[in-house]
Coordinates of N, CA and C in Angstrom, one line a residue:
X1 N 0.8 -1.2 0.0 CA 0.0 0.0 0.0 C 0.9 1.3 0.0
X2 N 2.2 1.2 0.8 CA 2.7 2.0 0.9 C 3.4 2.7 -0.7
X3 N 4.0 1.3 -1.0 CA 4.3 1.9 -2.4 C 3.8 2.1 -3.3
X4 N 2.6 1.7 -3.5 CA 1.4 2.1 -4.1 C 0.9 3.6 -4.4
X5 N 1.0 4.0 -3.0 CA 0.8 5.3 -2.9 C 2.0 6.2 -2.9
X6 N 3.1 5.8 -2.5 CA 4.3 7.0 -2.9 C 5.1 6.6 -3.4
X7 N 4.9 5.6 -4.1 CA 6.4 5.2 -5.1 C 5.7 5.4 -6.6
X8 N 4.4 4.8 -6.8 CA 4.0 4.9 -7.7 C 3.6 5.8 -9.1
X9 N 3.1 7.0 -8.3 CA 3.6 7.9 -9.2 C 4.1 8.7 -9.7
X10 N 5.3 8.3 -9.5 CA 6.6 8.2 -9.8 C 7.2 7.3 -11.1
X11 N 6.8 6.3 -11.1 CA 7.2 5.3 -11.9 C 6.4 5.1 -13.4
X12 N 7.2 4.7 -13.7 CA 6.5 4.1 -15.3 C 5.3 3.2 -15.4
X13 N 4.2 3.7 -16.3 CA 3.7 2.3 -16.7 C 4.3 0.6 -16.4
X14 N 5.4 0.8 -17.4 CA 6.1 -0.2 -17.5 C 6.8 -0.5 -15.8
X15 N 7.6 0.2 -15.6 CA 8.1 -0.8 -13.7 C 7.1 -0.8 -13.2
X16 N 5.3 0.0 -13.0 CA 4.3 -0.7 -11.9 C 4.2 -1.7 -12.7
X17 N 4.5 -2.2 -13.7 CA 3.8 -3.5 -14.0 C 4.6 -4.7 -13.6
X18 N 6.2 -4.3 -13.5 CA 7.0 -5.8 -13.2 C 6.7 -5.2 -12.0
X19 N 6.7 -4.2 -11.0 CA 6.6 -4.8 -9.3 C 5.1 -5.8 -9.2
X20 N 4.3 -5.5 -9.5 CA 2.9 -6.1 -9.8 C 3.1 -7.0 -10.2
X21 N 3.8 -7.2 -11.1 CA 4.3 -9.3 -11.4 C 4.8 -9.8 -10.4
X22 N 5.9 -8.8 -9.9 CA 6.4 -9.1 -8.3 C 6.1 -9.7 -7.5
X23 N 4.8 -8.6 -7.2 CA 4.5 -9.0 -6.1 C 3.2 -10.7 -5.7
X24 N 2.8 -10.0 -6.9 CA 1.8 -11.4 -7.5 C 2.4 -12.7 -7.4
X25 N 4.2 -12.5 -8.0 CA 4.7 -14.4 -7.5 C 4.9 -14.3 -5.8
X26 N 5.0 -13.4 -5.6 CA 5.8 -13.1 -4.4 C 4.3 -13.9 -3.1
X27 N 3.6 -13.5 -3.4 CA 1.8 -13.7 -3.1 C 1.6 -15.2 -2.9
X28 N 1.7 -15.9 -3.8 CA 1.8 -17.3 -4.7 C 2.1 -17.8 -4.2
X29 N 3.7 -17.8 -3.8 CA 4.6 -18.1 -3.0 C 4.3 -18.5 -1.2
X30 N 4.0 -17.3 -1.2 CA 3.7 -16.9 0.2 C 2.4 -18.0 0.8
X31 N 1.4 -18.3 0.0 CA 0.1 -19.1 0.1 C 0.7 -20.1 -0.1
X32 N 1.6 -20.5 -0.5 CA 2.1 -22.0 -0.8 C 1.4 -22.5 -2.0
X33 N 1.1 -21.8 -3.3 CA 0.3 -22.0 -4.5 C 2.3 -22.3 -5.7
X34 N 1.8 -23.2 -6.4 CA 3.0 -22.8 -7.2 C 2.3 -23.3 -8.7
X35 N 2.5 -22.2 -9.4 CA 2.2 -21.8 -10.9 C 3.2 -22.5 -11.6
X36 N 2.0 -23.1 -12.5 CA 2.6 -23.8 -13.6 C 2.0 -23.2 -15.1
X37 N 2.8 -23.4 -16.0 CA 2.5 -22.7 -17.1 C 2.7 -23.1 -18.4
X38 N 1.8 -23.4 -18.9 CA 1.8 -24.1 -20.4 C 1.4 -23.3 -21.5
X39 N 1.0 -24.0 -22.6 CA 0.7 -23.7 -23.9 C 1.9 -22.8 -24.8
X40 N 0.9 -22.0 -25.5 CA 1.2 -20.6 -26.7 C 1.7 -19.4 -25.7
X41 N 3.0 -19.1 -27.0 CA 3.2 -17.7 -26.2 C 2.1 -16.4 -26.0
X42 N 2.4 -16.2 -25.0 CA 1.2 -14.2 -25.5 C 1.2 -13.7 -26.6
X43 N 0.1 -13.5 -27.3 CA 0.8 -12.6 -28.1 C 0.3 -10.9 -27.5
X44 N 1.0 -10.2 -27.9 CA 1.2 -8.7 -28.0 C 0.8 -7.6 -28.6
X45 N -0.6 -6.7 -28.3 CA -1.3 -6.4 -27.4 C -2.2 -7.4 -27.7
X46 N -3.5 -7.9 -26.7 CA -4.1 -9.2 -26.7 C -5.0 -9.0 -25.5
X47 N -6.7 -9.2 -25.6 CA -7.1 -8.9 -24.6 C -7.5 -10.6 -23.9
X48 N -7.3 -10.6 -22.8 CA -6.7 -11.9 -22.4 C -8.3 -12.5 -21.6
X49 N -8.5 -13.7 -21.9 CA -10.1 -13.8 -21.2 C -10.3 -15.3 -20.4
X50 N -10.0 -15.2 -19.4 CA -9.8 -16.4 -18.5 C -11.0 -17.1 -18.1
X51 N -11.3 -18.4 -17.9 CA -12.6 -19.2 -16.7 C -11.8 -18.6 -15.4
X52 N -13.4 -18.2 -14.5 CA -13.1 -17.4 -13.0 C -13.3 -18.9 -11.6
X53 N -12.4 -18.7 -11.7 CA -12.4 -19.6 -9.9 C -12.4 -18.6 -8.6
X54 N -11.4 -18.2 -9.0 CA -10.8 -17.3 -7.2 C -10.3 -15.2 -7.6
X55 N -10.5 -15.2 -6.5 CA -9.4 -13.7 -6.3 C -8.3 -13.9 -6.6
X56 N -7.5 -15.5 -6.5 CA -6.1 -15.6 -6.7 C -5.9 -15.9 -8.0
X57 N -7.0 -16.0 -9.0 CA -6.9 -15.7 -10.6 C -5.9 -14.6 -11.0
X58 N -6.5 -13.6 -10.5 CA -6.2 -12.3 -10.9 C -4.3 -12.0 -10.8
X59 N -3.9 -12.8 -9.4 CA -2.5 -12.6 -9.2 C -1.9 -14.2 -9.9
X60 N -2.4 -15.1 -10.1 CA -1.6 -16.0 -11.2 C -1.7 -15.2 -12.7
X61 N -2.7 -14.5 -13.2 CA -2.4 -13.8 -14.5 C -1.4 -12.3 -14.5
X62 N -1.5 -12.1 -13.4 CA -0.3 -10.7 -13.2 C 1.1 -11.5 -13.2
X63 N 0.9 -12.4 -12.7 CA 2.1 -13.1 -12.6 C 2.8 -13.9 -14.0
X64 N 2.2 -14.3 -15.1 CA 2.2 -14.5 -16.4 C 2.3 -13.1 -17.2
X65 N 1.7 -11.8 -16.7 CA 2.1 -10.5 -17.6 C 1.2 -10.0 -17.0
X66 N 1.9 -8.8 -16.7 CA 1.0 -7.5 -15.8 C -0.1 -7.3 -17.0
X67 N -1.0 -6.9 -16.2 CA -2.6 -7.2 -17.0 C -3.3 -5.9 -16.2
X68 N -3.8 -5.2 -16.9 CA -5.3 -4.3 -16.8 C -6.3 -5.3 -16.6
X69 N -6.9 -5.1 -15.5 CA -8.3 -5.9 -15.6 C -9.7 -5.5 -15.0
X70 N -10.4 -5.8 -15.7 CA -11.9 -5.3 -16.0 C -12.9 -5.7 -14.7
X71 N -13.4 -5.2 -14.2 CA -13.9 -5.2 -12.6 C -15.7 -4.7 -12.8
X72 N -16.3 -5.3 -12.1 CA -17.8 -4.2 -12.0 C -17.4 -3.5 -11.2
X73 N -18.3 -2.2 -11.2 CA -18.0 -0.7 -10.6 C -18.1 -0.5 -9.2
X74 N -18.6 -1.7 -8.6 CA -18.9 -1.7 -7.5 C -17.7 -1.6 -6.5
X75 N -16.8 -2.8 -7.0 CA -15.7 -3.0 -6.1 C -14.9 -2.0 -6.0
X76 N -15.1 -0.5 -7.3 CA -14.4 0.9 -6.9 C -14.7 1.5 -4.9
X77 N -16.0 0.5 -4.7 CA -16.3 1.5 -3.5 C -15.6 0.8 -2.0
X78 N -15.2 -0.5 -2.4 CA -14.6 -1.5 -1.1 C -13.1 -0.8 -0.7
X79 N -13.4 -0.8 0.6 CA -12.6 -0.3 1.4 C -11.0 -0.5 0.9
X80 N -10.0 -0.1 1.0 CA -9.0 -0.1 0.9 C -8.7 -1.1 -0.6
X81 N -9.1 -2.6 -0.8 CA -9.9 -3.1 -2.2 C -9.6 -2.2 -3.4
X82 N -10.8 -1.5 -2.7 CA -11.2 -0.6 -4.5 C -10.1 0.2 -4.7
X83 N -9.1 1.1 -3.6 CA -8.4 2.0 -4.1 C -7.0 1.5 -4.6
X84 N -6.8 0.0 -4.2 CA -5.8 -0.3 -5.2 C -6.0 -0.9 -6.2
X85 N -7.2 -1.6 -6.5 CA -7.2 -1.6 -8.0 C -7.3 -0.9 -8.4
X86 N -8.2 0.0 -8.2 CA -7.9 1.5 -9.0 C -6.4 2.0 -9.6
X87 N -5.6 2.0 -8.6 CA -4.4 2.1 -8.6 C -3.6 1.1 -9.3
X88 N -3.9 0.1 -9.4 CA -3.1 -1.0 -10.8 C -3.8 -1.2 -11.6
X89 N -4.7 -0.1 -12.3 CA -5.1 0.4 -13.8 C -6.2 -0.8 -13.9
X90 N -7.3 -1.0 -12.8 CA -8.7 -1.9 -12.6 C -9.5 -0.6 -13.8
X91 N -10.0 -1.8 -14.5 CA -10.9 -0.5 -15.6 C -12.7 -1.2 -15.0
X92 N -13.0 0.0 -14.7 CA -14.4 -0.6 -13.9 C -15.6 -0.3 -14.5
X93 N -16.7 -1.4 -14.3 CA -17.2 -1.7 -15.4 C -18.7 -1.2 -15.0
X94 N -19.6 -0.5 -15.3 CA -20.8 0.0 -14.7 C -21.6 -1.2 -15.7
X95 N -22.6 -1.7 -15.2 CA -23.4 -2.9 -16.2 C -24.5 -1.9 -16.3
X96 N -24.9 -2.2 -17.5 CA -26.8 -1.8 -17.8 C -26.4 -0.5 -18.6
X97 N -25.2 0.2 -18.4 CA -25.3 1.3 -18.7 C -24.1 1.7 -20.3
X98 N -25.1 1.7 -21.5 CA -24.1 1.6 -22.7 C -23.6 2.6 -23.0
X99 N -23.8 3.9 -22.4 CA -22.7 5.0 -22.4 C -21.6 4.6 -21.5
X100 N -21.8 4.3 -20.5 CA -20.6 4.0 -19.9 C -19.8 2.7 -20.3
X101 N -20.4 2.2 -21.1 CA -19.8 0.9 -21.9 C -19.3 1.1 -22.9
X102 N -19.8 2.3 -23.9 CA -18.5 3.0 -24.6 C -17.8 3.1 -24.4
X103 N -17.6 4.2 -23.3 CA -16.8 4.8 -22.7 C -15.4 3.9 -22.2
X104 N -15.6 2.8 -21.3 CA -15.0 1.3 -21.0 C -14.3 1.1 -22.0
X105 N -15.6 0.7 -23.5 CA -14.6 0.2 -24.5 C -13.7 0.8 -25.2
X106 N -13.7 2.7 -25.3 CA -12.7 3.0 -25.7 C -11.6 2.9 -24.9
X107 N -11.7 3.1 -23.6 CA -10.4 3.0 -22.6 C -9.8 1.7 -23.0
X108 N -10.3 0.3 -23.0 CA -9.5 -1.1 -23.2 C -9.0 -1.1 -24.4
X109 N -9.5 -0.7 -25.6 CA -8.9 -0.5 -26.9 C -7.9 0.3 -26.7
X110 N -7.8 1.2 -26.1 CA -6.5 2.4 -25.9 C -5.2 2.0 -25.1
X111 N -5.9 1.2 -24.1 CA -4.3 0.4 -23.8 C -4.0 -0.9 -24.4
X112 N -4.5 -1.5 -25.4 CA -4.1 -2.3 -25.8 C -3.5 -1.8 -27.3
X113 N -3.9 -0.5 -27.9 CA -3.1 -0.2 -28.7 C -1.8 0.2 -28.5
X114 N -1.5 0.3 -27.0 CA -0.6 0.8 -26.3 C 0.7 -0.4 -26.3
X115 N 0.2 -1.3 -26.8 CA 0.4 -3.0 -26.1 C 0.9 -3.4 -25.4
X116 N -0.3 -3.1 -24.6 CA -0.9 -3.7 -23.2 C -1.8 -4.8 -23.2
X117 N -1.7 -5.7 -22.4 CA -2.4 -6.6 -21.8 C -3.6 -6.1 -20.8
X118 N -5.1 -6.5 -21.6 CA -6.3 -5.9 -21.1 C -6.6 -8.0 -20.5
X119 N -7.4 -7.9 -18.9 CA -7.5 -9.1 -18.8 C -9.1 -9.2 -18.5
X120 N -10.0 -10.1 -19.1 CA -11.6 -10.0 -18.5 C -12.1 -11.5 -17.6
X121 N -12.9 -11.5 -17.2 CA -13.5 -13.2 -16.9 C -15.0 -12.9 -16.9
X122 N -14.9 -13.6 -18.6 CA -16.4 -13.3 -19.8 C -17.1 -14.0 -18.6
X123 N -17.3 -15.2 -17.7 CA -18.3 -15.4 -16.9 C -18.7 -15.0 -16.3
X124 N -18.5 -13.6 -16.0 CA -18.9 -12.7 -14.7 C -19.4 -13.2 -13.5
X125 N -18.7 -14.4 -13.1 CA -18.8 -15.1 -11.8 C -18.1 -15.6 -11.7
X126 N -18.1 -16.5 -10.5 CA -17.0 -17.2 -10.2 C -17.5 -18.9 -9.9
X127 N -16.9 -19.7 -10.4 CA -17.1 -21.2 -10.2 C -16.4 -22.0 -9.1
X128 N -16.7 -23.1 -8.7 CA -15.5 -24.1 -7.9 C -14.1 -24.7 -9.2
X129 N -14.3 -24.3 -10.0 CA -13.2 -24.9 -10.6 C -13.5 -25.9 -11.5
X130 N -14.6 -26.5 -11.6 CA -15.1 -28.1 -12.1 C -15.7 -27.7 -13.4
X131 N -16.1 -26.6 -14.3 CA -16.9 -26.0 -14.8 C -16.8 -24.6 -15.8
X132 N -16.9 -24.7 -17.1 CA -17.2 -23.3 -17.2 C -18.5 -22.8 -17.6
X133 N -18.7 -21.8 -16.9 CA -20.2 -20.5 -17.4 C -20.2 -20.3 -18.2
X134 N -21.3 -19.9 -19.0 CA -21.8 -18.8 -20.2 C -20.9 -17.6 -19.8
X135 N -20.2 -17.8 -21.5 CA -19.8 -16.7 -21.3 C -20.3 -15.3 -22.3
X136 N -20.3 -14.3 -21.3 CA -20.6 -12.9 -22.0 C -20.5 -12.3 -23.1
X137 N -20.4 -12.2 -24.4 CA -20.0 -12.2 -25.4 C -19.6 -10.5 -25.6
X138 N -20.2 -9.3 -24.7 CA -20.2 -8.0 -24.9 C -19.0 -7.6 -24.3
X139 N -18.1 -8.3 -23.3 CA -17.1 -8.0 -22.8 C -16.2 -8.2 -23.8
X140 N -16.1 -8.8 -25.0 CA -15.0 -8.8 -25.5 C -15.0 -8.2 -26.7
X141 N -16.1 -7.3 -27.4 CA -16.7 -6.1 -27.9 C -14.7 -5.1 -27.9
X142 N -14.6 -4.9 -27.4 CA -13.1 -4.2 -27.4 C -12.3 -4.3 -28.1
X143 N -12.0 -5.5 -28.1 CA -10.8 -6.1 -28.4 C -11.4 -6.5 -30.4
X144 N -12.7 -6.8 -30.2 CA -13.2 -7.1 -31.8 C -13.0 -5.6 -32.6
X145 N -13.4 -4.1 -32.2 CA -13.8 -3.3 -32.9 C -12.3 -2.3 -32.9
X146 N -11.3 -2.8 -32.1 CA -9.7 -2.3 -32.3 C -9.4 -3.5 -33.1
X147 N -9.9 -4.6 -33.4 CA -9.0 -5.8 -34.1 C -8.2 -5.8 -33.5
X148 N -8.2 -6.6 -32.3 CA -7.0 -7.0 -31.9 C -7.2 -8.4 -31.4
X149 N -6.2 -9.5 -30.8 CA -6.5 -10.6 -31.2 C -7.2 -11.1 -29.8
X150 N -8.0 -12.1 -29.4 CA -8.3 -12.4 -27.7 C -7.6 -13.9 -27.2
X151 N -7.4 -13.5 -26.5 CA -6.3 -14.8 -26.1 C -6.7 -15.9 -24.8
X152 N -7.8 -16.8 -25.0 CA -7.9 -17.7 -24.2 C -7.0 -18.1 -22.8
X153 N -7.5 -18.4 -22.0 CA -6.6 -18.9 -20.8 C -7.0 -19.8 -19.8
X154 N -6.9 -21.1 -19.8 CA -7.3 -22.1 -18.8 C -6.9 -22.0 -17.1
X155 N -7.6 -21.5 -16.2 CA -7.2 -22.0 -15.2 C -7.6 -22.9 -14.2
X156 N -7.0 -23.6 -13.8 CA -7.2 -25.2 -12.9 C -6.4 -25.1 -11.8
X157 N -6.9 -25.6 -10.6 CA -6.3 -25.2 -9.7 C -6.4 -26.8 -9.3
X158 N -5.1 -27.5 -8.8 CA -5.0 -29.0 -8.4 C -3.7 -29.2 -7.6
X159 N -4.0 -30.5 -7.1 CA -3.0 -30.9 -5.9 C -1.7 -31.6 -6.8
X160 N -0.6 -32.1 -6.0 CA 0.8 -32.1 -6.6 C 0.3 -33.2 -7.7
X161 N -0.5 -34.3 -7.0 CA -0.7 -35.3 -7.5 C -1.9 -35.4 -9.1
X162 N -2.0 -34.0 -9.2 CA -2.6 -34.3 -10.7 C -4.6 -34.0 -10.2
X163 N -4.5 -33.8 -9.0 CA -6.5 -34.6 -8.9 C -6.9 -32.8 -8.3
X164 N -7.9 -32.6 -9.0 CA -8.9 -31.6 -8.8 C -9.2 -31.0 -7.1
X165 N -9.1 -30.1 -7.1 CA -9.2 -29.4 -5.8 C -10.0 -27.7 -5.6
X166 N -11.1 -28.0 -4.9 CA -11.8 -26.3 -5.3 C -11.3 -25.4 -3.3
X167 N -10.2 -26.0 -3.4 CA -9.2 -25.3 -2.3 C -9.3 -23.8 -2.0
X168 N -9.3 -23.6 -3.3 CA -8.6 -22.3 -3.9 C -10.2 -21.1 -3.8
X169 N -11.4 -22.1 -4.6 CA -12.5 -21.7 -5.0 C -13.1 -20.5 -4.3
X170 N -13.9 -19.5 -4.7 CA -13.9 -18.5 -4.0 C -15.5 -18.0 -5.1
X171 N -16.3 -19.0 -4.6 CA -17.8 -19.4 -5.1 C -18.9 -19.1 -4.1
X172 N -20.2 -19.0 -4.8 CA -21.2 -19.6 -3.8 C -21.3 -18.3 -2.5
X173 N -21.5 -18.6 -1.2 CA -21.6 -17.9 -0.3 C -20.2 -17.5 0.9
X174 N -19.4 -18.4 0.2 CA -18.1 -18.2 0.7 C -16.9 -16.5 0.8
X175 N -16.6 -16.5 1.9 CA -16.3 -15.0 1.9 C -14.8 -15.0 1.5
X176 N -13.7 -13.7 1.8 CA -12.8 -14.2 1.1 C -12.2 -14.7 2.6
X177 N -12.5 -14.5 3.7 CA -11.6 -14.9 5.0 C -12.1 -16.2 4.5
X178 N -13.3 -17.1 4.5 CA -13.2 -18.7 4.4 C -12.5 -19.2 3.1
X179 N -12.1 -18.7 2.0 CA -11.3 -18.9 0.6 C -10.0 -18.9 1.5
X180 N -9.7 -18.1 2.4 CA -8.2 -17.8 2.9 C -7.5 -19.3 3.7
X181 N -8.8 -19.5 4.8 CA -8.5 -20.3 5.3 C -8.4 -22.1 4.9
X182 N -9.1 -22.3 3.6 CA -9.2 -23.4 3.2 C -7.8 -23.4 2.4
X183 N -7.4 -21.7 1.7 CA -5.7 -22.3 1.2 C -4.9 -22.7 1.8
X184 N -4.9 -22.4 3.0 CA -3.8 -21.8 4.1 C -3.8 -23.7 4.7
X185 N -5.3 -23.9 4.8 CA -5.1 -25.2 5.2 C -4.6 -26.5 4.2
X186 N -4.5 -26.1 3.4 CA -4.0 -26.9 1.8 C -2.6 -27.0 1.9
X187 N -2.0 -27.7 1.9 CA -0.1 -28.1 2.3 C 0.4 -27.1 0.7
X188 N 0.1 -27.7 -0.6 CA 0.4 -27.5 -1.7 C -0.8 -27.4 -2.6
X189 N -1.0 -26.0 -3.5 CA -2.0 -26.4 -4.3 C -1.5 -25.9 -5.5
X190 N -1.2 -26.5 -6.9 CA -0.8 -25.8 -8.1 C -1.9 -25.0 -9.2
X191 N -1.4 -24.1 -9.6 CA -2.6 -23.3 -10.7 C -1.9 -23.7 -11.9
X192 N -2.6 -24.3 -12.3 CA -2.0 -24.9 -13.8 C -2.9 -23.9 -14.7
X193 N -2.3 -23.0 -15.4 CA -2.4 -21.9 -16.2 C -2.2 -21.9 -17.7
X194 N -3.3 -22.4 -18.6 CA -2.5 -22.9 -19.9 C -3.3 -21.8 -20.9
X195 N -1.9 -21.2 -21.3 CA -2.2 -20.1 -22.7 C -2.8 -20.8 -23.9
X196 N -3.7 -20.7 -24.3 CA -4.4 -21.1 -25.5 C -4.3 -20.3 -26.6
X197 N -3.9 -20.9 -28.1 CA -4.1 -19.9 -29.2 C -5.0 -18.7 -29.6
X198 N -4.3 -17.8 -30.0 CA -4.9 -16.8 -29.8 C -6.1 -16.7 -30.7
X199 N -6.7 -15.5 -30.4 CA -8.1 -15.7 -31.6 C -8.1 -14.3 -32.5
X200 N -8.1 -14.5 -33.8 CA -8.4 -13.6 -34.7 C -9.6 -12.7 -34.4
X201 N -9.7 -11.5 -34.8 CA -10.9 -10.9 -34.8 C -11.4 -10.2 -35.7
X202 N -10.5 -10.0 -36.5 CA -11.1 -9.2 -38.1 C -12.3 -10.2 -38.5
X203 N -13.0 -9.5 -39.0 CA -13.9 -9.8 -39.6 C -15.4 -11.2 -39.1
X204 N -14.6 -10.8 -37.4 CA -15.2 -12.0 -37.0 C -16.5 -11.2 -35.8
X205 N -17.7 -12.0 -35.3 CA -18.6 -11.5 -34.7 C -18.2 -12.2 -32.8
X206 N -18.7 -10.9 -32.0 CA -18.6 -11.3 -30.8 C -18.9 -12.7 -30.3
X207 N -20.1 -13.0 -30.6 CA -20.4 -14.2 -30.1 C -20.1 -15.6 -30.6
X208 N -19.4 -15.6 -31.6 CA -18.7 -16.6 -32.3 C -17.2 -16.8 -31.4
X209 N -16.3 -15.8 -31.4 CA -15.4 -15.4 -30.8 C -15.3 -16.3 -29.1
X210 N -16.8 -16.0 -28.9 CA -17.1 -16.1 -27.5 C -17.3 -17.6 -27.1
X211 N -18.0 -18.0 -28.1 CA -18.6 -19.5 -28.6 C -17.0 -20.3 -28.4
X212 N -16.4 -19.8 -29.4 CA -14.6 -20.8 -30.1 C -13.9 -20.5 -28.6
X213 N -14.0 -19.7 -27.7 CA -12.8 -19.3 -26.7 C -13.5 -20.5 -25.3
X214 N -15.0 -20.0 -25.3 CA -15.6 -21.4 -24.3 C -14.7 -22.6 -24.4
X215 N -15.0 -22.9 -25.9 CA -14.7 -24.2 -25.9 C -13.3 -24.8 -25.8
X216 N -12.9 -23.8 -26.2 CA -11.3 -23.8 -25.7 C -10.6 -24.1 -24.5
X217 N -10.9 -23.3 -23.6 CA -11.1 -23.4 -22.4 C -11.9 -24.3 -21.1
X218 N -13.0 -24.4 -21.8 CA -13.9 -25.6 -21.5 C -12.6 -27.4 -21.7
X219 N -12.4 -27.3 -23.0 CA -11.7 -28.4 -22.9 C -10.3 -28.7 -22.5
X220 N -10.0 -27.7 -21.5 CA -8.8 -27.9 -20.4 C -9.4 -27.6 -19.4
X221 N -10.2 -27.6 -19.1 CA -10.6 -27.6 -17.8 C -11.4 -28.7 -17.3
X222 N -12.2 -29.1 -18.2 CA -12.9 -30.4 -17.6 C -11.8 -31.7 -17.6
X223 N -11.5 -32.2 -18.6 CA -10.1 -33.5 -17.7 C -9.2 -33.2 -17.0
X224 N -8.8 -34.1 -16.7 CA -7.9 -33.9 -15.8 C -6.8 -33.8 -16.7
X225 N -5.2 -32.5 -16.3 CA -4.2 -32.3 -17.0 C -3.5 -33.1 -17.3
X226 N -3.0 -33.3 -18.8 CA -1.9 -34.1 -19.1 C -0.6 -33.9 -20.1
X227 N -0.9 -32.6 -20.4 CA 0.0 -32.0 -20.8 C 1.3 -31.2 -20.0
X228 N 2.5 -31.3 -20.6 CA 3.8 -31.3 -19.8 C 3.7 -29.5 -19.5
X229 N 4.1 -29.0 -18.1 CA 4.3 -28.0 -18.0 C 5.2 -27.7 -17.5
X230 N 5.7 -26.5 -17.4 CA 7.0 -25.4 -16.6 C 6.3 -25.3 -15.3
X231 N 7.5 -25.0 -14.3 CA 7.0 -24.1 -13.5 C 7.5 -22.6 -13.4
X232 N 6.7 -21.8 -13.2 CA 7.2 -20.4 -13.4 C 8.3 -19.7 -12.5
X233 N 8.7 -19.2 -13.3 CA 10.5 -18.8 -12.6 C 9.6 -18.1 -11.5

């Protein structure tokens, strides 16, 4: 918080973003989570669209490449919360309202022309992990009408041994102190994080887009992993 507020601006775009990767492995670490990392490289600018499990989403994709990420407007108002996202360039998202959804979409198009990494989670909820939601097809509106590409991302959260674990999960009626305590009680839990090919958008329609990225993602998430991964420096 501290540096947040007086180091920050001060600093570049670019250094908040590796301390924010920083601190994100540093986080990881600290919970005893260890990121693993597969697939396609990023490509560059790319608005990035993940299945939602946990809050610790957000710091395994910081941790793969500092990422802008797209928030409802609400969490601007949570105590100490909202003013640091704010502060690590949270683009907040008012629903119902298509002026301010303009508005949204020009800002994510503008830093990704920038190339920047804009990140969303089209399901606008959160799951145990076992599953993916309908996804929203207007969140990724941005990234189609700058033509730029959208880049799939599987995340799975599981024990050393390969088997499914909603440890992590941060679903349902659970608060984040009971998410905290079920990690904390977990010896080891890995986030197997797999980049998926990215997606064209010229000439292509939201909901198609939306359709091909599900299923993408859908199909690493439901088996169980068996593809060879890294673990992240």
């Amino acid at each position: 918080m501290l540096t947040t507020a007086l180091v920050f601006p001060w600093l570049s775009l670019q250094r908040r973003g590796q301390l924010r990767q920083r601190w994100s492995k540093g986080l990881l670490s600290l919970l005893g989570f260890r990121l693993r990392i597969d697939g396609d490289a990023l490509a560059r600018p790319a608005l990035l669209i993940a299945n939602h499990v946990s809050w610790v989403d957000i710091f395994a994709i910081n941790a793969l490449s500092p990422s802008a990420f797209v928030s409802k407007a609400d969490v601007r108002q949570w105590p100490v919360i909202g003013w640091l996202a704010a502060m690590n360039e949270t683009v907040f998202l008012q629903r119902g309202s298509r002026g301010h959804a303009r508005i949204i979409n020009e800002e994510i198009a503008s830093r990704m022309a920038a190339g920047r990494h804009v990140a969303v989670f089209p399901e606008g909820t959160t799951t145990d992990g076992s599953h993916v939601q309908h996804f929203h097809a207007a969140l990724l509106q941005p990234a189609i009408s700058a033509d730029q590409p959208i880049q799939p991302l599987a995340v799975r959260y599981r024990t050393p041994d390969g088997a499914f674990t909603r440890a992590a999960a941060y679903d349902g009626d659970l608060s984040v102190l009971d998410s905290l305590k079920a990690i904390i009680a977990t010896p080891c839990i890995e986030i197997h994080l797999s980049v998926l090919p990215a997606l064209a958008t010229a000439d292509a329609n939201r909901r198609s887009i939306a359709t091909a990225a599900h299923a993408a993602i859908l199909a690493r998430v439901a088996p169980p992993a068996a593809e060879p991964q890294r673990e992240a420096a």
